[in-house]
């Protein structure tokens, strides 16, 4: 590395504010990033191993705790995979309730992401604004399930709690609240000239790279890739609903794959989620919420079951996947493989960082909506002299904020 | 590559296509279609097993349909052999048509090697590195064979998903059991520090 005058900059792995410690090592030539490499694993808790020593029911709450933000995603996939393996069919009402819950979570995840993205480029007012409006959907989730996170909603054959008619007005009120605020969000994130300067043409992922690297979710839809499990392989009740791939070209923008397109896709999905929940409330059939109400009998059935199944859903961050194998006569799961969305999107970091500036690191790192995004410390080692220099998260953040201000012509906000 | 106007490929055509190209190397072919929701739109899943000798050819056959979406590779210790399942998805971009192709391959414990597929699918690197460290298999020709998830201090000859003598037995401590809690863990080296030594 001495010959080409590049620096190595590790960023990570620990920051207490986020649930996933993470390390990215950058190769820097002056201000330009010429290489990026992700080093995950700081928070590998061996959950799959733990799951293979428990009975299927005990794994439901365990799977829910894989992620702190998308509590619904992993229990949804896990339950679907076991149902597939054991041949259990959930009731149709349960399928609709699953969709409603998943879409409510998508709203809260995307709003949260918008706040983090704004924070990374120095707009803390937007961060506070988006996190304030996120409270509404959290309140609604608490109203429906009793919990703000870890909803304990899924069970084999259906869901644990119903969404009765008396809850509809509050759900509708929350949807209306977001609908009214959407214009403001769009104005902030798509119209603001300084945000446009920081996001347009930055962190570009080409369509070809997106396909080759098997990327998922809004990260690749922004590049014009038509991949959305809700439409491609409609699970739960998505097959009954009207959905469209949310691509930037649908709204007259180019499928450029930069951060602006990724923001656009996420904001449009917010509107889509509102529409999906309304469709569900209209069409939801009136029947039982669980086809397997007797837990002991189901457990016995699962113990005898011999088969394998997959669970695959579109999480807020993109496609996620579970594989489960049950062995006849064995109470514990025989095999359980969990794959979250960020796992596939890790590979897309390398082309996105290439050629960008150090000050763009926070926003590009955040743009795939990883379960990280907070850069605790960065260390720059000058390979020529062996000198070390540390960038702390605050300093990196300051650099990013400074870049925004410089772009605004040095105007102090 | 199949031209775009011939996509999506139906389940029947996929079955014919795989049987024609893979011949006797293809076993345990299973088609599943199960209906979901009030309108009964189907989810399409294919399971199949291929001999290890024909594994790379099978991947090429799948990659000829469309740039394949590899979700992940799952693997498990089945006693005498290690089973790897490559979970592919084709026909994406066509509403309701996407088909899961779960390709199984068995590696005997005497020879735990499999060729890399990263030259055809660069996105497979993460999952190949994971299989190496968790199952103790060797991916031949992998561009980056370092560990990904496990700590550098984790014993080199132990693999978390193996159920034989190379498994986790003895690696975990039961802190609720006083007799075991006093035992020293396998790794003596302090955790943390620079991962790059």
XYZ file of C-alpha atoms in Angstrom:
610
model
C 0.000 0.000 0.000
C 3.035 2.257 0.426
C 3.414 2.605 -3.283
C -0.047 4.012 -3.999
C -0.223 6.396 -1.018
C -3.494 5.111 0.336
C -4.599 5.206 3.950
C -6.591 2.572 5.713
C -9.523 3.869 7.718
C -11.391 1.445 9.954
C -14.785 2.713 11.054
C -16.458 0.912 13.910
C -17.034 -1.481 15.547
C -18.735 -0.246 18.726
C -21.261 2.431 19.425
C -23.656 2.040 22.324
C -26.475 3.901 20.615
C -27.055 1.173 18.049
C -27.896 -2.425 18.406
C -25.362 -3.725 15.913
C -21.660 -3.045 16.350
C -20.091 -3.068 12.941
C -16.769 -2.306 11.293
C -16.038 -0.992 7.811
C -12.448 -0.589 6.672
C -11.847 2.063 4.076
C -8.875 2.647 1.813
C -8.469 6.365 1.360
C -6.425 8.200 -1.237
C -6.472 11.842 -0.135
C -10.165 12.608 0.288
C -11.357 9.829 -2.043
C -12.454 6.379 -0.989
C -10.773 3.757 -3.160
C -11.846 0.644 -1.294
C -14.372 -0.444 1.333
C -14.662 -3.722 3.166
C -17.311 -4.700 5.697
C -16.386 -6.682 8.809
C -19.534 -7.805 10.586
C -19.757 -10.334 13.394
C -19.184 -8.181 16.453
C -22.656 -8.982 17.657
C -23.030 -12.584 16.504
C -25.022 -14.134 19.332
C -25.403 -17.609 17.872
C -29.196 -17.334 17.745
C -29.506 -20.066 15.098
C -27.546 -22.419 17.356
C -29.795 -21.515 20.278
C -32.868 -22.119 18.130
C -31.664 -25.602 17.247
C -31.863 -26.496 20.958
C -35.423 -25.323 21.568
C -38.891 -26.468 20.600
C -40.611 -24.560 17.765
C -42.851 -22.509 20.091
C -39.943 -21.287 22.189
C -38.173 -20.092 19.076
C -40.963 -17.604 18.204
C -40.009 -15.071 20.929
C -36.340 -15.824 20.269
C -36.706 -15.032 16.570
C -38.525 -11.830 17.463
C -35.445 -10.642 19.328
C -33.025 -11.044 16.433
C -33.645 -7.428 15.494
C -34.740 -4.608 17.763
C -36.428 -2.568 15.057
C -38.009 -5.145 12.778
C -39.460 -7.358 15.496
C -42.160 -8.498 13.101
C -39.927 -9.526 10.230
C -38.164 -12.488 11.784
C -41.128 -13.972 13.603
C -43.165 -13.662 10.413
C -40.559 -15.560 8.380
C -39.877 -18.124 11.048
C -43.562 -18.891 11.556
C -44.121 -19.065 7.780
C -41.194 -21.462 7.392
C -42.434 -23.782 10.140
C -45.982 -23.670 8.736
C -44.563 -24.614 5.337
C -42.533 -27.461 6.830
C -45.417 -28.868 8.881
C -48.231 -28.148 6.415
C -50.147 -25.788 8.712
C -52.427 -23.263 7.016
C -53.139 -19.991 8.819
C -56.629 -18.541 8.510
C -57.213 -15.791 5.982
C -58.072 -13.236 8.654
C -54.710 -13.966 10.269
C -52.996 -13.396 6.929
C -54.579 -9.931 6.686
C -53.632 -9.052 10.259
C -50.066 -10.115 9.483
C -50.005 -7.766 6.504
C -51.395 -4.852 8.532
C -48.763 -5.362 11.244
C -45.951 -5.704 8.703
C -46.970 -2.506 6.933
C -47.280 -0.547 10.180
C -43.761 -1.631 10.934
C -42.614 -0.571 7.485
C -44.010 2.929 8.165
C -42.122 3.217 11.441
C -38.911 1.789 9.992
C -38.881 4.125 6.978
C -39.690 7.199 9.091
C -36.909 6.239 11.483
C -34.508 5.833 8.566
C -35.393 9.256 7.178
C -34.455 10.789 10.530
C -31.129 8.958 10.682
C -30.293 9.995 7.113
C -31.076 13.640 7.895
C -28.953 13.477 11.037
C -25.981 12.088 9.110
C -25.909 15.074 6.811
C -26.451 17.600 9.562
C -30.178 18.265 9.704
C -31.002 17.496 13.289
C -34.283 19.400 13.155
C -35.447 16.860 10.581
C -34.250 14.051 12.814
C -36.338 15.334 15.702
C -39.289 15.979 13.419
C -39.311 12.494 11.878
C -38.778 10.763 15.203
C -41.602 12.816 16.660
C -44.035 11.714 13.959
C -42.804 8.123 14.325
C -44.302 8.119 17.832
C -47.813 8.015 16.325
C -47.305 4.649 14.678
C -45.515 3.318 17.752
C -48.551 4.358 19.809
C -50.805 2.577 17.367
C -48.714 -0.603 17.556
C -48.926 -0.388 21.326
C -52.692 0.110 21.086
C -53.074 -3.019 18.953
C -50.570 -5.336 20.636
C -49.768 -3.826 24.024
C -46.094 -3.355 23.183
C -44.035 -0.694 21.443
C -41.512 -3.275 20.244
C -41.479 -7.112 20.346
C -45.190 -7.426 19.653
C -45.584 -11.172 20.320
C -48.254 -11.265 17.636
C -47.370 -14.327 15.566
C -48.145 -17.912 16.375
C -48.392 -21.087 14.298
C -51.645 -21.069 12.360
C -52.370 -17.393 12.820
C -51.903 -14.512 15.201
C -52.334 -14.031 18.947
C -54.561 -10.947 18.911
C -57.381 -9.792 16.704
C -57.837 -6.347 15.203
C -61.546 -5.823 15.932
C -63.791 -3.205 14.310
C -63.524 -0.886 17.315
C -59.838 -0.369 16.537
C -60.470 0.810 12.985
C -61.089 4.512 13.783
C -57.755 4.867 15.557
C -55.919 3.076 12.768
C -57.615 5.287 10.190
C -56.756 8.411 12.218
C -53.079 7.436 12.275
C -53.047 6.716 8.542
C -54.640 10.094 7.917
C -52.024 11.749 10.115
C -49.229 10.340 7.952
C -51.058 11.155 4.763
C -51.325 14.786 5.783
C -47.687 14.941 6.827
C -46.406 13.236 3.713
C -46.305 16.482 1.715
C -44.047 18.017 4.314
C -41.739 14.988 4.310
C -41.479 15.118 0.549
C -40.731 18.826 0.657
C -37.977 18.275 3.236
C -36.287 15.259 1.721
C -36.846 15.693 -1.995
C -37.249 19.445 -2.410
C -34.635 20.959 -0.106
C -31.720 22.203 -2.274
C -29.008 21.378 0.270
C -30.285 17.825 0.809
C -30.440 17.407 -2.953
C -26.794 18.516 -3.214
C -25.754 15.914 -0.652
C -27.788 13.064 -2.082
C -28.018 13.407 -5.877
C -25.228 11.478 -7.591
C -23.780 10.245 -4.280
C -23.432 6.567 -3.363
C -24.519 5.293 -6.760
C -25.333 1.597 -7.155
C -25.728 0.637 -10.795
C -28.477 -1.749 -11.860
C -25.888 -4.273 -13.005
C -24.070 -4.254 -9.655
C -27.367 -4.470 -7.803
C -28.303 -7.633 -9.708
C -24.865 -9.264 -9.603
C -24.427 -8.676 -5.872
C -27.941 -10.021 -5.084
C -28.924 -6.812 -3.319
C -32.424 -6.461 -1.891
C -35.123 -3.976 -1.006
C -35.290 -0.210 -1.545
C -31.500 -0.238 -2.033
C -31.854 -2.024 -5.377
C -35.310 -0.757 -6.340
C -33.730 2.721 -6.434
C -31.459 1.333 -9.180
C -34.457 0.210 -11.198
C -34.424 -3.480 -10.215
C -37.905 -4.965 -10.091
C -37.541 -7.075 -6.950
C -40.189 -6.997 -4.249
C -41.225 -10.242 -2.566
C -44.673 -8.815 -1.770
C -45.363 -8.723 -5.522
C -43.030 -11.405 -6.914
C -44.005 -14.190 -4.533
C -47.051 -12.876 -2.663
C -47.004 -14.335 0.836
C -49.625 -13.765 3.577
C -52.497 -11.795 1.966
C -50.429 -9.722 -0.469
C -51.764 -11.744 -3.399
C -55.225 -10.219 -2.817
C -54.007 -6.630 -2.822
C -53.050 -4.122 -5.499
C -49.350 -3.305 -5.373
C -46.833 -1.783 -7.705
C -43.029 -1.923 -7.670
C -41.944 1.412 -6.217
C -39.272 2.510 -8.677
C -38.106 6.126 -9.129
C -39.082 5.926 -12.821
C -42.706 5.457 -11.767
C -42.638 9.061 -10.522
C -40.739 10.636 -13.401
C -37.270 10.383 -11.870
C -34.349 8.400 -13.250
C -33.493 4.975 -11.792
C -30.065 6.289 -10.891
C -29.441 4.288 -7.714
C -28.070 7.275 -5.795
C -29.096 8.238 -2.276
C -31.768 10.588 -3.577
C -33.495 7.682 -5.363
C -33.222 5.509 -2.269
C -34.878 8.254 -0.212
C -37.583 8.659 -2.839
C -38.330 4.927 -2.909
C -38.641 4.772 0.880
C -40.934 7.798 1.028
C -43.158 6.403 -1.714
C -43.326 3.086 0.112
C -44.704 4.976 3.073
C -47.671 6.047 0.949
C -47.941 2.524 -0.439
C -48.081 1.073 3.081
C -50.920 3.409 4.026
C -52.813 2.261 0.931
C -52.144 -1.431 1.697
C -53.457 -1.116 5.273
C -56.652 0.550 3.979
C -57.153 -2.249 1.442
C -56.680 -4.818 4.210
C -59.186 -3.170 6.546
C -61.731 -3.173 3.685
C -61.235 -6.752 2.561
C -60.410 -8.566 5.808
C -62.723 -11.605 6.102
C -64.597 -12.226 9.318
C -63.310 -15.481 10.772
C -61.115 -16.999 13.426
C -57.618 -15.594 13.861
C -55.956 -18.915 14.530
C -56.354 -22.276 12.843
C -54.324 -24.034 15.571
C -55.685 -22.656 18.850
C -54.535 -25.595 20.994
C -50.863 -25.087 21.643
C -50.150 -28.516 23.123
C -51.806 -30.285 20.181
C -49.884 -28.154 17.680
C -46.629 -28.816 19.496
C -47.326 -32.524 19.267
C -48.087 -32.154 15.566
C -44.821 -30.238 15.055
C -42.903 -32.919 16.918
C -44.193 -35.550 14.524
C -43.774 -33.384 11.455
C -41.007 -34.265 9.076
C -40.193 -31.722 6.431
C -38.532 -28.531 5.456
C -39.830 -25.094 4.665
C -38.830 -21.634 3.668
C -40.141 -18.299 4.884
C -39.454 -15.313 2.730
C -40.815 -11.815 3.143
C -40.131 -8.247 2.121
C -38.824 -6.558 5.259
C -38.548 -2.751 5.359
C -34.889 -3.200 4.377
C -35.561 -5.768 1.667
C -36.025 -9.482 1.173
C -35.220 -11.622 4.197
C -35.237 -15.394 4.439
C -35.567 -18.275 6.899
C -35.052 -21.985 6.326
C -36.402 -24.517 8.814
C -36.154 -28.290 8.863
C -38.204 -30.425 11.244
C -37.351 -34.036 11.917
C -40.025 -36.553 12.902
C -39.780 -37.470 16.590
C -37.415 -34.633 17.448
C -38.865 -31.787 19.464
C -36.187 -29.213 18.681
C -35.669 -27.671 15.271
C -33.330 -29.820 13.204
C -31.959 -26.905 11.228
C -32.667 -23.170 11.252
C -31.015 -20.628 8.985
C -31.756 -16.942 9.349
C -30.855 -14.391 6.743
C -31.603 -10.715 7.290
C -31.721 -8.092 4.545
C -28.512 -6.305 5.511
C -26.604 -9.581 5.014
C -27.152 -9.366 1.255
C -26.813 -5.588 1.089
C -23.354 -5.677 2.710
C -21.818 -6.537 -0.647
C -23.347 -3.428 -2.228
C -21.280 -1.160 0.027
C -18.079 -1.592 -2.003
C -19.356 -0.091 -5.295
C -21.340 2.609 -3.482
C -18.384 3.943 -1.490
C -15.992 3.844 -4.434
C -14.743 7.301 -5.395
C -16.744 9.176 -2.748
C -15.371 11.482 -0.015
C -14.701 10.776 3.669
C -17.440 13.258 4.559
C -19.928 11.114 2.632
C -19.190 7.981 4.651
C -21.997 8.476 7.223
C -24.785 9.045 4.711
C -23.705 6.232 2.362
C -23.309 3.839 5.284
C -26.831 4.777 6.362
C -28.395 4.616 2.902
C -28.891 0.847 2.811
C -30.689 1.308 6.146
C -28.377 -1.122 7.876
C -29.088 -2.220 11.399
C -26.058 -0.028 12.166
C -25.379 3.410 10.740
C -23.678 4.976 13.700
C -19.974 5.403 13.259
C -18.359 5.231 16.645
C -14.761 5.889 15.814
C -12.595 5.896 12.759
C -8.892 5.506 12.746
C -6.645 6.649 9.939
C -3.237 5.034 9.678
C -0.709 6.720 7.456
C 1.089 3.723 6.022
C 4.038 5.814 4.917
C 4.974 7.167 8.338
C 3.082 4.733 10.526
C 1.331 7.638 12.259
C -2.129 6.985 13.582
C -4.913 9.456 13.686
C -8.348 8.757 15.102
C -11.577 10.151 13.788
C -14.291 9.870 16.391
C -17.884 9.612 15.381
C -18.499 13.217 16.336
C -15.613 14.354 14.182
C -16.821 12.371 11.181
C -20.269 13.739 11.762
C -18.812 17.288 11.950
C -17.030 16.706 8.639
C -20.311 15.644 7.102
C -22.153 18.660 8.536
C -19.349 20.945 7.350
C -19.703 19.580 3.835
C -23.393 20.451 3.825
C -22.603 23.974 5.018
C -19.833 24.418 2.483
C -22.263 23.428 -0.217
C -24.656 26.051 1.078
C -21.958 28.657 0.483
C -20.657 28.889 4.032
C -23.989 30.133 5.370
C -24.269 29.337 9.079
C -27.649 27.914 9.770
C -29.378 -16.581 -21.015
C -33.031 -17.071 -21.885
C -34.271 -14.005 -23.830
C -36.462 -11.679 -21.790
C -39.556 -12.211 -23.903
C -39.561 -15.905 -22.918
C -39.666 -15.045 -19.229
C -41.246 -15.904 -16.841
C -40.583 -19.629 -17.166
C -43.389 -21.808 -15.831
C -42.826 -24.551 -13.255
C -43.454 -27.273 -15.856
C -40.902 -25.767 -18.223
C -38.388 -25.421 -15.397
C -38.815 -29.105 -14.572
C -38.318 -30.104 -18.218
C -35.353 -27.741 -18.527
C -33.533 -29.080 -15.464
C -34.278 -32.723 -16.289
C -33.017 -32.257 -19.831
C -29.752 -30.555 -18.850
C -28.860 -32.312 -15.628
C -30.081 -35.795 -16.512
C -29.217 -38.495 -13.992
C -27.308 -36.073 -11.761
C -30.641 -34.590 -10.737
C -32.492 -36.426 -7.962
C -35.304 -35.755 -5.473
C -36.983 -33.228 -7.751
C -40.086 -31.846 -6.057
C -42.499 -29.158 -7.206
C -44.661 -27.362 -4.677
C -47.399 -24.878 -5.280
C -49.451 -23.668 -2.401
C -52.175 -21.096 -2.510
C -52.357 -18.090 -0.231
C -55.060 -15.558 0.551
C -58.637 -15.179 -0.650
C -57.709 -15.018 -4.345
C -55.509 -18.090 -3.963
C -52.416 -16.763 -5.731
C -49.830 -19.518 -5.587
C -46.327 -19.533 -4.182
C -44.004 -21.663 -6.292
C -41.188 -23.678 -4.801
C -38.847 -26.248 -6.332
C -36.603 -28.583 -4.333
C -33.911 -30.581 -6.058
C -30.691 -32.366 -5.323
C -27.701 -32.588 -7.603
C -24.541 -34.721 -7.529
C -21.483 -32.839 -6.407
C -19.691 -33.564 -9.706
C -22.400 -31.719 -11.617
C -22.812 -28.913 -9.067
C -21.132 -26.129 -11.059
C -23.022 -27.134 -14.175
C -26.283 -26.976 -12.217
C -25.463 -23.437 -11.070
C -24.736 -22.488 -14.694
C -28.074 -23.981 -15.722
C -29.862 -21.824 -13.162
C -27.802 -18.738 -14.080
C -28.885 -19.188 -17.703
C -32.518 -18.483 -16.836
C -32.024 -14.981 -15.423
C -29.289 -13.346 -13.314
C -30.152 -15.521 -10.315
C -31.053 -14.047 -6.966
C -29.204 -16.085 -4.350
C -30.966 -15.569 -1.044
C -28.540 -17.547 1.057
C -26.953 -20.964 1.402
C -28.098 -22.986 4.380
C -26.172 -25.938 5.618
C -26.406 -28.617 8.225
C -24.539 -31.573 9.600
C -26.498 -34.725 8.721
C -24.217 -37.284 10.307
C -22.136 -38.848 7.527
C -22.368 -35.859 5.283
C -22.938 -32.107 5.273
C -25.932 -30.863 3.327
C -25.760 -27.490 1.620
C -28.883 -25.889 0.186
C -28.505 -22.998 -2.231
C -31.718 -20.973 -2.144
C -32.102 -19.326 -5.549
C -34.956 -17.255 -6.893
C -35.756 -16.779 -10.557
C -38.563 -15.040 -12.464
C -38.349 -11.976 -10.225
C -39.843 -8.840 -11.708
C -42.985 -10.729 -12.830
C -45.851 -10.377 -10.345
C -46.710 -13.673 -8.697
C -44.357 -15.670 -10.913
C -41.188 -15.769 -8.818
C -40.037 -19.334 -8.194
C -37.798 -20.508 -5.387
C -35.226 -23.070 -6.482
C -33.675 -24.857 -3.529
C -30.635 -26.711 -4.817
C -29.234 -29.341 -2.471
C -25.793 -30.837 -2.616
C -24.305 -33.406 -0.233
C -20.646 -33.333 0.816
C -19.288 -36.498 2.478
C -17.379 -35.880 5.717
C -14.277 -37.418 4.116
C -14.104 -34.672 1.502
C -15.768 -31.441 2.586
C -15.026 -29.335 -0.459
C -17.225 -27.461 -2.900
C -16.200 -25.147 -5.749
C -16.941 -21.456 -5.403
C -19.772 -19.855 -7.380
C -18.590 -16.266 -6.848
C -17.292 -16.087 -10.434
C -20.896 -16.439 -11.636
C -22.645 -14.781 -8.663
C -20.343 -12.292 -6.864
C -23.003 -11.756 -4.191
C -22.416 -15.319 -2.939
C -19.172 -14.419 -1.172
C -20.738 -13.541 2.188
C -22.622 -16.794 2.477
C -19.666 -18.912 1.259
C -17.407 -17.392 3.908
C -20.070 -18.079 6.507
C -20.362 -21.749 5.509
C -16.596 -22.195 5.771
C -16.387 -21.008 9.360
C -19.654 -22.478 10.629
C -19.546 -25.900 8.979
C -15.841 -26.489 8.421
C -16.199 -26.998 4.673
C -13.648 -25.659 2.196
C -14.860 -23.568 -0.702
C -12.320 -24.108 -3.487
C -11.233 -20.940 -5.263
C -13.000 -18.538 -2.883
C -11.568 -15.029 -3.432
C -11.510 -14.214 0.282
C -11.236 -17.080 2.730
C -10.958 -15.093 5.981
C -13.468 -15.477 8.770
C -16.485 -13.213 8.629
C -18.683 -13.590 11.710
C -16.635 -15.543 14.202
C -14.026 -13.900 16.391
C -10.370 -14.557 15.568
C -9.975 -16.123 19.017
C -12.605 -18.772 18.350
C -10.901 -22.205 18.203
C -9.727 -23.006 14.682
C -10.946 -26.609 14.618
C -14.422 -26.103 16.049
C -17.506 -25.341 13.961
C -20.751 -24.145 15.586
C -23.177 -26.005 13.323
C -21.486 -29.389 13.446
C -22.924 -32.064 15.721
C -19.844 -34.349 15.752
C -16.578 -34.066 17.692
C -15.735 -30.795 15.891
C -18.929 -29.159 17.173
C -19.580 -26.756 20.014
C -19.398 -29.336 22.815
C -17.075 -27.939 25.475
C -17.008 -24.487 23.917
C -20.025 -23.194 25.777
C -20.097 -22.728 29.513
C -23.153 -23.316 31.644
C -22.796 -20.524 34.144
C -25.746 -21.788 36.199
C -23.779 -24.948 36.962
C -21.099 -24.212 39.607
C -18.939 -27.158 38.557
C -18.810 -25.959 34.963
C -18.588 -22.279 35.723
C -15.199 -22.715 37.341
C -13.788 -24.351 34.223
C -11.712 -22.172 32.002
C -13.087 -21.450 28.557
C -11.289 -22.973 25.591
C -9.923 -19.680 24.395
C -7.335 -18.269 26.784
C -6.670 -15.183 24.742
C -8.520 -12.037 25.830
C -11.320 -11.048 23.475
C -11.324 -7.868 21.445
C -8.278 -5.970 20.269
C -7.148 -5.587 16.709
C -8.725 -8.170 14.423
C -5.964 -7.693 11.917
C -2.926 -9.298 13.459
